[in-house]
Structure formats: structure tokens, C-alpha cells
Amino acid sequence: AILKVLKAVILALLFFKWMIAERYNKKKTAVWGIFLIAVFMVSITGKYKGILLSMCLVISGQDIEFDKIVKVLLTNTLAWSAVIVLLCKAGFLPDYTFVHQLGASSTIGHSYGFRYYSWIGYIAMAVTMMWIYLRKKAGLLELLILAVMNYLLYKVHTTNLSFYITLMFMLAYYCVEKLKIVRFQGRFWKFLATILP
């Protein structure tokens, strides 16, 4: 119930921000209107109300530097994850355990306060990607340290997919930024970067 109220308050604040702070022309009004109507229809008919809030936040953040958004997301993700794990360790939140099959053997995956054990893996993946993005020039040693840290977390959450995607991301980053094997320049890459999200 508290989350529903919080979401409603955030949507109301965003609405007032759009009414007061934004400058509109016909094109912007038409694009926003079509976009919001489409997202609203999908979120209501598909019962994905969180999508509406996410898209409204994306629209509101269009004039903010992307680095600032990533910094806020990184700080927020780390802080709330730490709070949840600490509350779990203090006994306020349950630590769900799951028997997880890894190849021929099985192991126990811990949720540490989250609803499912895989949350920690995907949070670690997102935090690693944001960290590397903000660092801009992460070196090989830093990438190796991040890989070891992700491996230690992997032993807790046991989610193969998030661990391997994180490693592939770090390898791709190293190949693009350090070895310059691939150069992402030109119209094709700009077009791809625009439509992929």
C-alpha cells in the first residue's frame, strides 16, 4: 500500500513539473502525448503500472546529463541494497534459500532479504556496468578486481546468467575502449544506439 501511494505521489509531482517547468511547442506536445498515451495503454491493459512511472521518469530526465542520472542510480541501488541486506542480517527481512542446480552438483542460493536469490546477481551486474561507465577509463587491474568481486557474489546468488553477462560486458568494454578492436562511430552506431533502448 505504501508503494502505491509513493508511486502516485511521484507521478503527481512529475505532472506538476511538466505543467510548470517545461516549455512546449506543437512537436514536443504531439510526441509526448503519443508516447504517454501508448505507455499508459500498455501499462493499464497489461497491468504493468511500474512501466508508466519508469517512462515518466525517463521523459522528465531528458534534459539531465546522463552521467548524473547514472550516478544517482548507482548511489540509490547500492544504498538500498545495503539497507535490505543489513535488515536481513538483523532479522527484520527473511533470507530465502533455494537449492540451485549448477551442472552436476547443487548449491544453496541466498536471497539476503530480496524475494528471490537472483536479485543480488542482477543488482551486481547493473552496479558493475554503471561503475565501469562512470569510470570511463577502467584499467585491466580494475576489471580483474571487479570480476573477482562479481565471482564472490556469484557464489552467494548462484545465478549463472547475470555473472556471465557481466563478464562479457567487461570483456567487450576492454576490447572496445582499451584494445580499440571495434570503433563505435558513424551514423550506423548512432542510429543503433537510438533505437536499441
PDB file of C-alpha atoms in Angstrom:
ATOM      1  CA  ALA A   1       0.000   0.000   0.000  1.00  0.00           C
ATOM      2  CA  ILE A   2       2.860   2.391   0.821  1.00  0.00           C
ATOM      3  CA  LEU A   3       4.492   1.743  -2.578  1.00  0.00           C
ATOM      4  CA  LYS A   4       1.241   2.535  -4.395  1.00  0.00           C
ATOM      5  CA  VAL A   5       0.926   5.838  -2.539  1.00  0.00           C
ATOM      6  CA  LEU A   6       4.597   6.656  -3.216  1.00  0.00           C
ATOM      7  CA  LYS A   7       4.175   5.928  -6.937  1.00  0.00           C
ATOM      8  CA  ALA A   8       1.059   8.119  -7.076  1.00  0.00           C
ATOM      9  CA  VAL A   9       2.876  10.978  -5.315  1.00  0.00           C
ATOM     10  CA  ILE A  10       5.845  10.717  -7.720  1.00  0.00           C
ATOM     11  CA  LEU A  11       3.526  10.716 -10.750  1.00  0.00           C
ATOM     12  CA  ALA A  12       1.692  13.779  -9.365  1.00  0.00           C
ATOM     13  CA  LEU A  13       4.995  15.615  -8.788  1.00  0.00           C
ATOM     14  CA  LEU A  14       6.129  14.778 -12.323  1.00  0.00           C
ATOM     15  CA  PHE A  15       2.810  16.033 -13.699  1.00  0.00           C
ATOM     16  CA  PHE A  16       3.191  19.356 -11.864  1.00  0.00           C
ATOM     17  CA  LYS A  17       6.799  19.623 -13.056  1.00  0.00           C
ATOM     18  CA  TRP A  18       5.635  19.148 -16.647  1.00  0.00           C
ATOM     19  CA  MET A  19       2.909  21.780 -16.225  1.00  0.00           C
ATOM     20  CA  ILE A  20       5.144  24.394 -14.564  1.00  0.00           C
ATOM     21  CA  ALA A  21       8.768  23.891 -15.650  1.00  0.00           C
ATOM     22  CA  GLU A  22       8.551  22.565 -19.206  1.00  0.00           C
ATOM     23  CA  ARG A  23       8.408  24.695 -22.339  1.00  0.00           C
ATOM     24  CA  TYR A  24       6.174  23.225 -25.020  1.00  0.00           C
ATOM     25  CA  ASN A  25       5.842  23.572 -28.760  1.00  0.00           C
ATOM     26  CA  LYS A  26       3.475  21.676 -31.066  1.00  0.00           C
ATOM     27  CA  LYS A  27       6.016  18.981 -31.962  1.00  0.00           C
ATOM     28  CA  LYS A  28       7.029  18.306 -28.349  1.00  0.00           C
ATOM     29  CA  THR A  29       3.398  18.209 -27.221  1.00  0.00           C
ATOM     30  CA  ALA A  30       2.475  15.756 -30.002  1.00  0.00           C
ATOM     31  CA  VAL A  31       5.464  13.456 -29.358  1.00  0.00           C
ATOM     32  CA  TRP A  32       4.956  13.438 -25.583  1.00  0.00           C
ATOM     33  CA  GLY A  33       1.211  12.928 -25.992  1.00  0.00           C
ATOM     34  CA  ILE A  34       1.564   9.943 -28.325  1.00  0.00           C
ATOM     35  CA  PHE A  35       4.309   8.437 -26.190  1.00  0.00           C
ATOM     36  CA  LEU A  36       2.432   8.846 -22.888  1.00  0.00           C
ATOM     37  CA  ILE A  37      -0.842   7.536 -24.338  1.00  0.00           C
ATOM     38  CA  ALA A  38       0.925   4.446 -25.716  1.00  0.00           C
ATOM     39  CA  VAL A  39       2.760   3.772 -22.445  1.00  0.00           C
ATOM     40  CA  PHE A  40      -0.412   4.422 -20.440  1.00  0.00           C
ATOM     41  CA  MET A  41      -2.399   1.947 -22.553  1.00  0.00           C
ATOM     42  CA  VAL A  42       0.298  -0.735 -22.243  1.00  0.00           C
ATOM     43  CA  SER A  43       0.696  -0.219 -18.507  1.00  0.00           C
ATOM     44  CA  ILE A  44      -3.051  -0.319 -17.777  1.00  0.00           C
ATOM     45  CA  THR A  45      -4.092  -3.133 -20.135  1.00  0.00           C
ATOM     46  CA  GLY A  46      -1.033  -5.242 -19.338  1.00  0.00           C
ATOM     47  CA  LYS A  47      -1.208  -4.459 -15.604  1.00  0.00           C
ATOM     48  CA  TYR A  48       2.380  -3.176 -15.710  1.00  0.00           C
ATOM     49  CA  LYS A  49       1.809   0.054 -13.819  1.00  0.00           C
ATOM     50  CA  GLY A  50       5.513   0.336 -12.967  1.00  0.00           C
ATOM     51  CA  ILE A  51       6.225   0.959 -16.664  1.00  0.00           C
ATOM     52  CA  LEU A  52       4.209   4.184 -16.568  1.00  0.00           C
ATOM     53  CA  LEU A  53       6.278   5.527 -13.681  1.00  0.00           C
ATOM     54  CA  SER A  54       9.534   4.473 -15.343  1.00  0.00           C
ATOM     55  CA  MET A  55       8.631   6.131 -18.642  1.00  0.00           C
ATOM     56  CA  CYS A  56       7.514   9.321 -16.902  1.00  0.00           C
ATOM     57  CA  LEU A  57      10.866   9.456 -15.107  1.00  0.00           C
ATOM     58  CA  VAL A  58      12.676   8.886 -18.420  1.00  0.00           C
ATOM     59  CA  ILE A  59      10.751  11.729 -20.050  1.00  0.00           C
ATOM     60  CA  SER A  60      11.458  14.038 -17.113  1.00  0.00           C
ATOM     61  CA  GLY A  61      15.140  13.206 -17.220  1.00  0.00           C
ATOM     62  CA  GLN A  62      15.628  14.034 -20.888  1.00  0.00           C
ATOM     63  CA  ASP A  63      17.356  17.363 -20.159  1.00  0.00           C
ATOM     64  CA  ILE A  64      19.593  15.986 -17.391  1.00  0.00           C
ATOM     65  CA  GLU A  65      23.126  14.839 -18.165  1.00  0.00           C
ATOM     66  CA  PHE A  66      23.245  11.058 -18.465  1.00  0.00           C
ATOM     67  CA  ASP A  67      26.268  10.832 -16.140  1.00  0.00           C
ATOM     68  CA  LYS A  68      24.256  12.477 -13.350  1.00  0.00           C
ATOM     69  CA  ILE A  69      21.396  10.022 -13.834  1.00  0.00           C
ATOM     70  CA  VAL A  70      23.815   7.076 -13.683  1.00  0.00           C
ATOM     71  CA  LYS A  71      25.455   8.471 -10.508  1.00  0.00           C
ATOM     72  CA  VAL A  72      22.072   8.807  -8.790  1.00  0.00           C
ATOM     73  CA  LEU A  73      21.046   5.298  -9.908  1.00  0.00           C
ATOM     74  CA  LEU A  74      24.348   3.802  -8.729  1.00  0.00           C
ATOM     75  CA  THR A  75      24.162   5.502  -5.331  1.00  0.00           C
ATOM     76  CA  ASN A  76      20.487   4.621  -4.906  1.00  0.00           C
ATOM     77  CA  THR A  77      20.992   0.981  -5.921  1.00  0.00           C
ATOM     78  CA  LEU A  78      23.985   0.489  -3.626  1.00  0.00           C
ATOM     79  CA  ALA A  79      22.325   2.233  -0.672  1.00  0.00           C
ATOM     80  CA  TRP A  80      19.018   0.365  -0.851  1.00  0.00           C
ATOM     81  CA  SER A  81      20.736  -2.965  -1.498  1.00  0.00           C
ATOM     82  CA  ALA A  82      22.909  -2.435   1.586  1.00  0.00           C
ATOM     83  CA  VAL A  83      19.861  -1.490   3.666  1.00  0.00           C
ATOM     84  CA  ILE A  84      17.981  -4.620   2.555  1.00  0.00           C
ATOM     85  CA  VAL A  85      20.928  -6.939   3.255  1.00  0.00           C
ATOM     86  CA  LEU A  86      21.543  -5.320   6.666  1.00  0.00           C
ATOM     87  CA  LEU A  87      17.858  -5.617   7.574  1.00  0.00           C
ATOM     88  CA  CYS A  88      18.027  -9.285   6.578  1.00  0.00           C
ATOM     89  CA  LYS A  89      21.143  -9.844   8.689  1.00  0.00           C
ATOM     90  CA  ALA A  90      19.426  -8.093  11.628  1.00  0.00           C
ATOM     91  CA  GLY A  91      16.473 -10.475  11.285  1.00  0.00           C
ATOM     92  CA  PHE A  92      13.864  -7.999  10.008  1.00  0.00           C
ATOM     93  CA  LEU A  93      13.724  -9.500   6.498  1.00  0.00           C
ATOM     94  CA  PRO A  94      13.780 -13.209   5.635  1.00  0.00           C
ATOM     95  CA  ASP A  95      16.718 -14.834   3.868  1.00  0.00           C
ATOM     96  CA  TYR A  96      15.053 -17.149   1.391  1.00  0.00           C
ATOM     97  CA  THR A  97      17.248 -20.038   0.378  1.00  0.00           C
ATOM     98  CA  PHE A  98      16.903 -22.027  -2.824  1.00  0.00           C
ATOM     99  CA  VAL A  99      18.501 -25.248  -3.975  1.00  0.00           C
ATOM    100  CA  HIS A 100      20.053 -24.300  -7.301  1.00  0.00           C
ATOM    101  CA  GLN A 101      21.369 -26.861  -9.763  1.00  0.00           C
ATOM    102  CA  LEU A 102      24.828 -25.935 -11.115  1.00  0.00           C
ATOM    103  CA  GLY A 103      25.863 -28.553 -13.621  1.00  0.00           C
ATOM    104  CA  ALA A 104      26.098 -31.944 -11.940  1.00  0.00           C
ATOM    105  CA  SER A 105      26.049 -30.530  -8.404  1.00  0.00           C
ATOM    106  CA  SER A 106      23.577 -28.411  -6.495  1.00  0.00           C
ATOM    107  CA  THR A 107      24.202 -25.473  -4.205  1.00  0.00           C
ATOM    108  CA  ILE A 108      22.196 -23.168  -1.954  1.00  0.00           C
ATOM    109  CA  GLY A 109      21.351 -19.702  -3.266  1.00  0.00           C
ATOM    110  CA  HIS A 110      20.601 -16.968  -0.716  1.00  0.00           C
ATOM    111  CA  SER A 111      18.250 -14.030  -1.259  1.00  0.00           C
ATOM    112  CA  TYR A 112      19.556 -11.925   1.680  1.00  0.00           C
ATOM    113  CA  GLY A 113      16.308 -10.031   2.104  1.00  0.00           C
ATOM    114  CA  PHE A 114      15.216  -9.944  -1.527  1.00  0.00           C
ATOM    115  CA  ARG A 115      12.300 -12.017  -2.781  1.00  0.00           C
ATOM    116  CA  TYR A 116      14.445 -14.271  -4.937  1.00  0.00           C
ATOM    117  CA  TYR A 117      18.099 -15.251  -4.978  1.00  0.00           C
ATOM    118  CA  SER A 118      18.737 -13.899  -8.495  1.00  0.00           C
ATOM    119  CA  TRP A 119      18.125 -10.270  -7.457  1.00  0.00           C
ATOM    120  CA  ILE A 120      21.618  -9.936  -5.990  1.00  0.00           C
ATOM    121  CA  GLY A 121      23.180 -11.154  -9.225  1.00  0.00           C
ATOM    122  CA  TYR A 122      21.304  -8.698 -11.407  1.00  0.00           C
ATOM    123  CA  ILE A 123      21.957  -5.836  -8.985  1.00  0.00           C
ATOM    124  CA  ALA A 124      25.675  -6.714  -9.054  1.00  0.00           C
ATOM    125  CA  MET A 125      25.564  -6.748 -12.863  1.00  0.00           C
ATOM    126  CA  ALA A 126      23.854  -3.336 -13.047  1.00  0.00           C
ATOM    127  CA  VAL A 127      26.194  -1.797 -10.456  1.00  0.00           C
ATOM    128  CA  THR A 128      29.265  -3.133 -12.290  1.00  0.00           C
ATOM    129  CA  MET A 129      28.061  -1.742 -15.615  1.00  0.00           C
ATOM    130  CA  MET A 130      27.271   1.661 -14.093  1.00  0.00           C
ATOM    131  CA  TRP A 131      30.638   1.760 -12.305  1.00  0.00           C
ATOM    132  CA  ILE A 132      32.560   0.983 -15.491  1.00  0.00           C
ATOM    133  CA  TYR A 133      30.526   3.560 -17.421  1.00  0.00           C
ATOM    134  CA  LEU A 134      31.244   6.285 -14.850  1.00  0.00           C
ATOM    135  CA  ARG A 135      34.940   5.433 -14.623  1.00  0.00           C
ATOM    136  CA  LYS A 136      35.303   5.888 -18.402  1.00  0.00           C
ATOM    137  CA  LYS A 137      38.875   4.548 -18.431  1.00  0.00           C
ATOM    138  CA  ALA A 138      38.820   1.465 -16.215  1.00  0.00           C
ATOM    139  CA  GLY A 139      42.105  -0.429 -16.493  1.00  0.00           C
ATOM    140  CA  LEU A 140      42.743  -4.157 -16.700  1.00  0.00           C
ATOM    141  CA  LEU A 141      43.561  -4.436 -12.972  1.00  0.00           C
ATOM    142  CA  GLU A 142      40.304  -2.706 -12.035  1.00  0.00           C
ATOM    143  CA  LEU A 143      38.350  -5.001 -14.364  1.00  0.00           C
ATOM    144  CA  LEU A 144      40.014  -8.061 -12.812  1.00  0.00           C
ATOM    145  CA  ILE A 145      39.141  -6.830  -9.301  1.00  0.00           C
ATOM    146  CA  LEU A 146      35.536  -6.282 -10.407  1.00  0.00           C
ATOM    147  CA  ALA A 147      35.469  -9.774 -11.931  1.00  0.00           C
ATOM    148  CA  VAL A 148      36.698 -11.306  -8.639  1.00  0.00           C
ATOM    149  CA  MET A 149      34.103  -9.329  -6.657  1.00  0.00           C
ATOM    150  CA  ASN A 150      31.359 -10.481  -9.028  1.00  0.00           C
ATOM    151  CA  TYR A 151      32.592 -14.055  -8.698  1.00  0.00           C
ATOM    152  CA  LEU A 152      32.392 -13.860  -4.888  1.00  0.00           C
ATOM    153  CA  LEU A 153      28.834 -12.536  -5.155  1.00  0.00           C
ATOM    154  CA  TYR A 154      28.074 -15.246  -7.709  1.00  0.00           C
ATOM    155  CA  LYS A 155      28.940 -17.837  -5.044  1.00  0.00           C
ATOM    156  CA  VAL A 156      26.136 -16.296  -2.933  1.00  0.00           C
ATOM    157  CA  HIS A 157      23.421 -15.751  -5.539  1.00  0.00           C
ATOM    158  CA  THR A 158      24.427 -18.650  -7.871  1.00  0.00           C
ATOM    159  CA  THR A 159      22.837 -17.049 -10.955  1.00  0.00           C
ATOM    160  CA  ASN A 160      24.937 -18.062 -13.950  1.00  0.00           C
ATOM    161  CA  LEU A 161      23.324 -15.734 -16.451  1.00  0.00           C
ATOM    162  CA  SER A 162      23.967 -12.435 -14.641  1.00  0.00           C
ATOM    163  CA  PHE A 163      27.554 -13.449 -13.842  1.00  0.00           C
ATOM    164  CA  TYR A 164      28.378 -14.419 -17.438  1.00  0.00           C
ATOM    165  CA  ILE A 165      26.692 -11.319 -18.893  1.00  0.00           C
ATOM    166  CA  THR A 166      28.756  -9.165 -16.523  1.00  0.00           C
ATOM    167  CA  LEU A 167      31.970 -10.882 -17.615  1.00  0.00           C
ATOM    168  CA  MET A 168      31.027 -10.492 -21.293  1.00  0.00           C
ATOM    169  CA  PHE A 169      30.286  -6.796 -20.718  1.00  0.00           C
ATOM    170  CA  MET A 170      33.702  -6.291 -19.114  1.00  0.00           C
ATOM    171  CA  LEU A 171      35.419  -8.152 -21.968  1.00  0.00           C
ATOM    172  CA  ALA A 172      33.509  -6.105 -24.565  1.00  0.00           C
ATOM    173  CA  TYR A 173      34.431  -2.896 -22.752  1.00  0.00           C
ATOM    174  CA  TYR A 174      38.098  -3.861 -22.724  1.00  0.00           C
ATOM    175  CA  CYS A 175      38.068  -4.777 -26.423  1.00  0.00           C
ATOM    176  CA  VAL A 176      36.343  -1.524 -27.409  1.00  0.00           C
ATOM    177  CA  GLU A 177      37.908   1.009 -25.032  1.00  0.00           C
ATOM    178  CA  LYS A 178      41.389  -0.367 -24.416  1.00  0.00           C
ATOM    179  CA  LEU A 179      42.283  -2.518 -27.410  1.00  0.00           C
ATOM    180  CA  LYS A 180      40.264  -0.410 -29.886  1.00  0.00           C
ATOM    181  CA  ILE A 181      39.260  -3.553 -31.798  1.00  0.00           C
ATOM    182  CA  VAL A 182      35.862  -2.049 -32.648  1.00  0.00           C
ATOM    183  CA  ARG A 183      35.183   1.665 -33.141  1.00  0.00           C
ATOM    184  CA  PHE A 184      31.629   2.819 -32.485  1.00  0.00           C
ATOM    185  CA  GLN A 185      31.470   5.869 -34.703  1.00  0.00           C
ATOM    186  CA  GLY A 186      29.369   6.962 -37.621  1.00  0.00           C
ATOM    187  CA  ARG A 187      25.668   7.180 -38.431  1.00  0.00           C
ATOM    188  CA  PHE A 188      25.007   3.436 -38.156  1.00  0.00           C
ATOM    189  CA  TRP A 189      26.095   3.265 -34.496  1.00  0.00           C
ATOM    190  CA  LYS A 190      24.236   6.476 -33.613  1.00  0.00           C
ATOM    191  CA  PHE A 191      21.085   5.048 -35.195  1.00  0.00           C
ATOM    192  CA  LEU A 192      21.561   1.724 -33.387  1.00  0.00           C
ATOM    193  CA  ALA A 193      22.165   3.462 -30.045  1.00  0.00           C
ATOM    194  CA  THR A 194      18.973   5.471 -30.555  1.00  0.00           C
ATOM    195  CA  ILE A 195      16.638   2.588 -31.392  1.00  0.00           C
ATOM    196  CA  LEU A 196      18.046  -0.182 -29.147  1.00  0.00           C
ATOM    197  CA  PRO A 197      16.658   1.089 -25.804  1.00  0.00           C
TER     198      PRO A 197
END
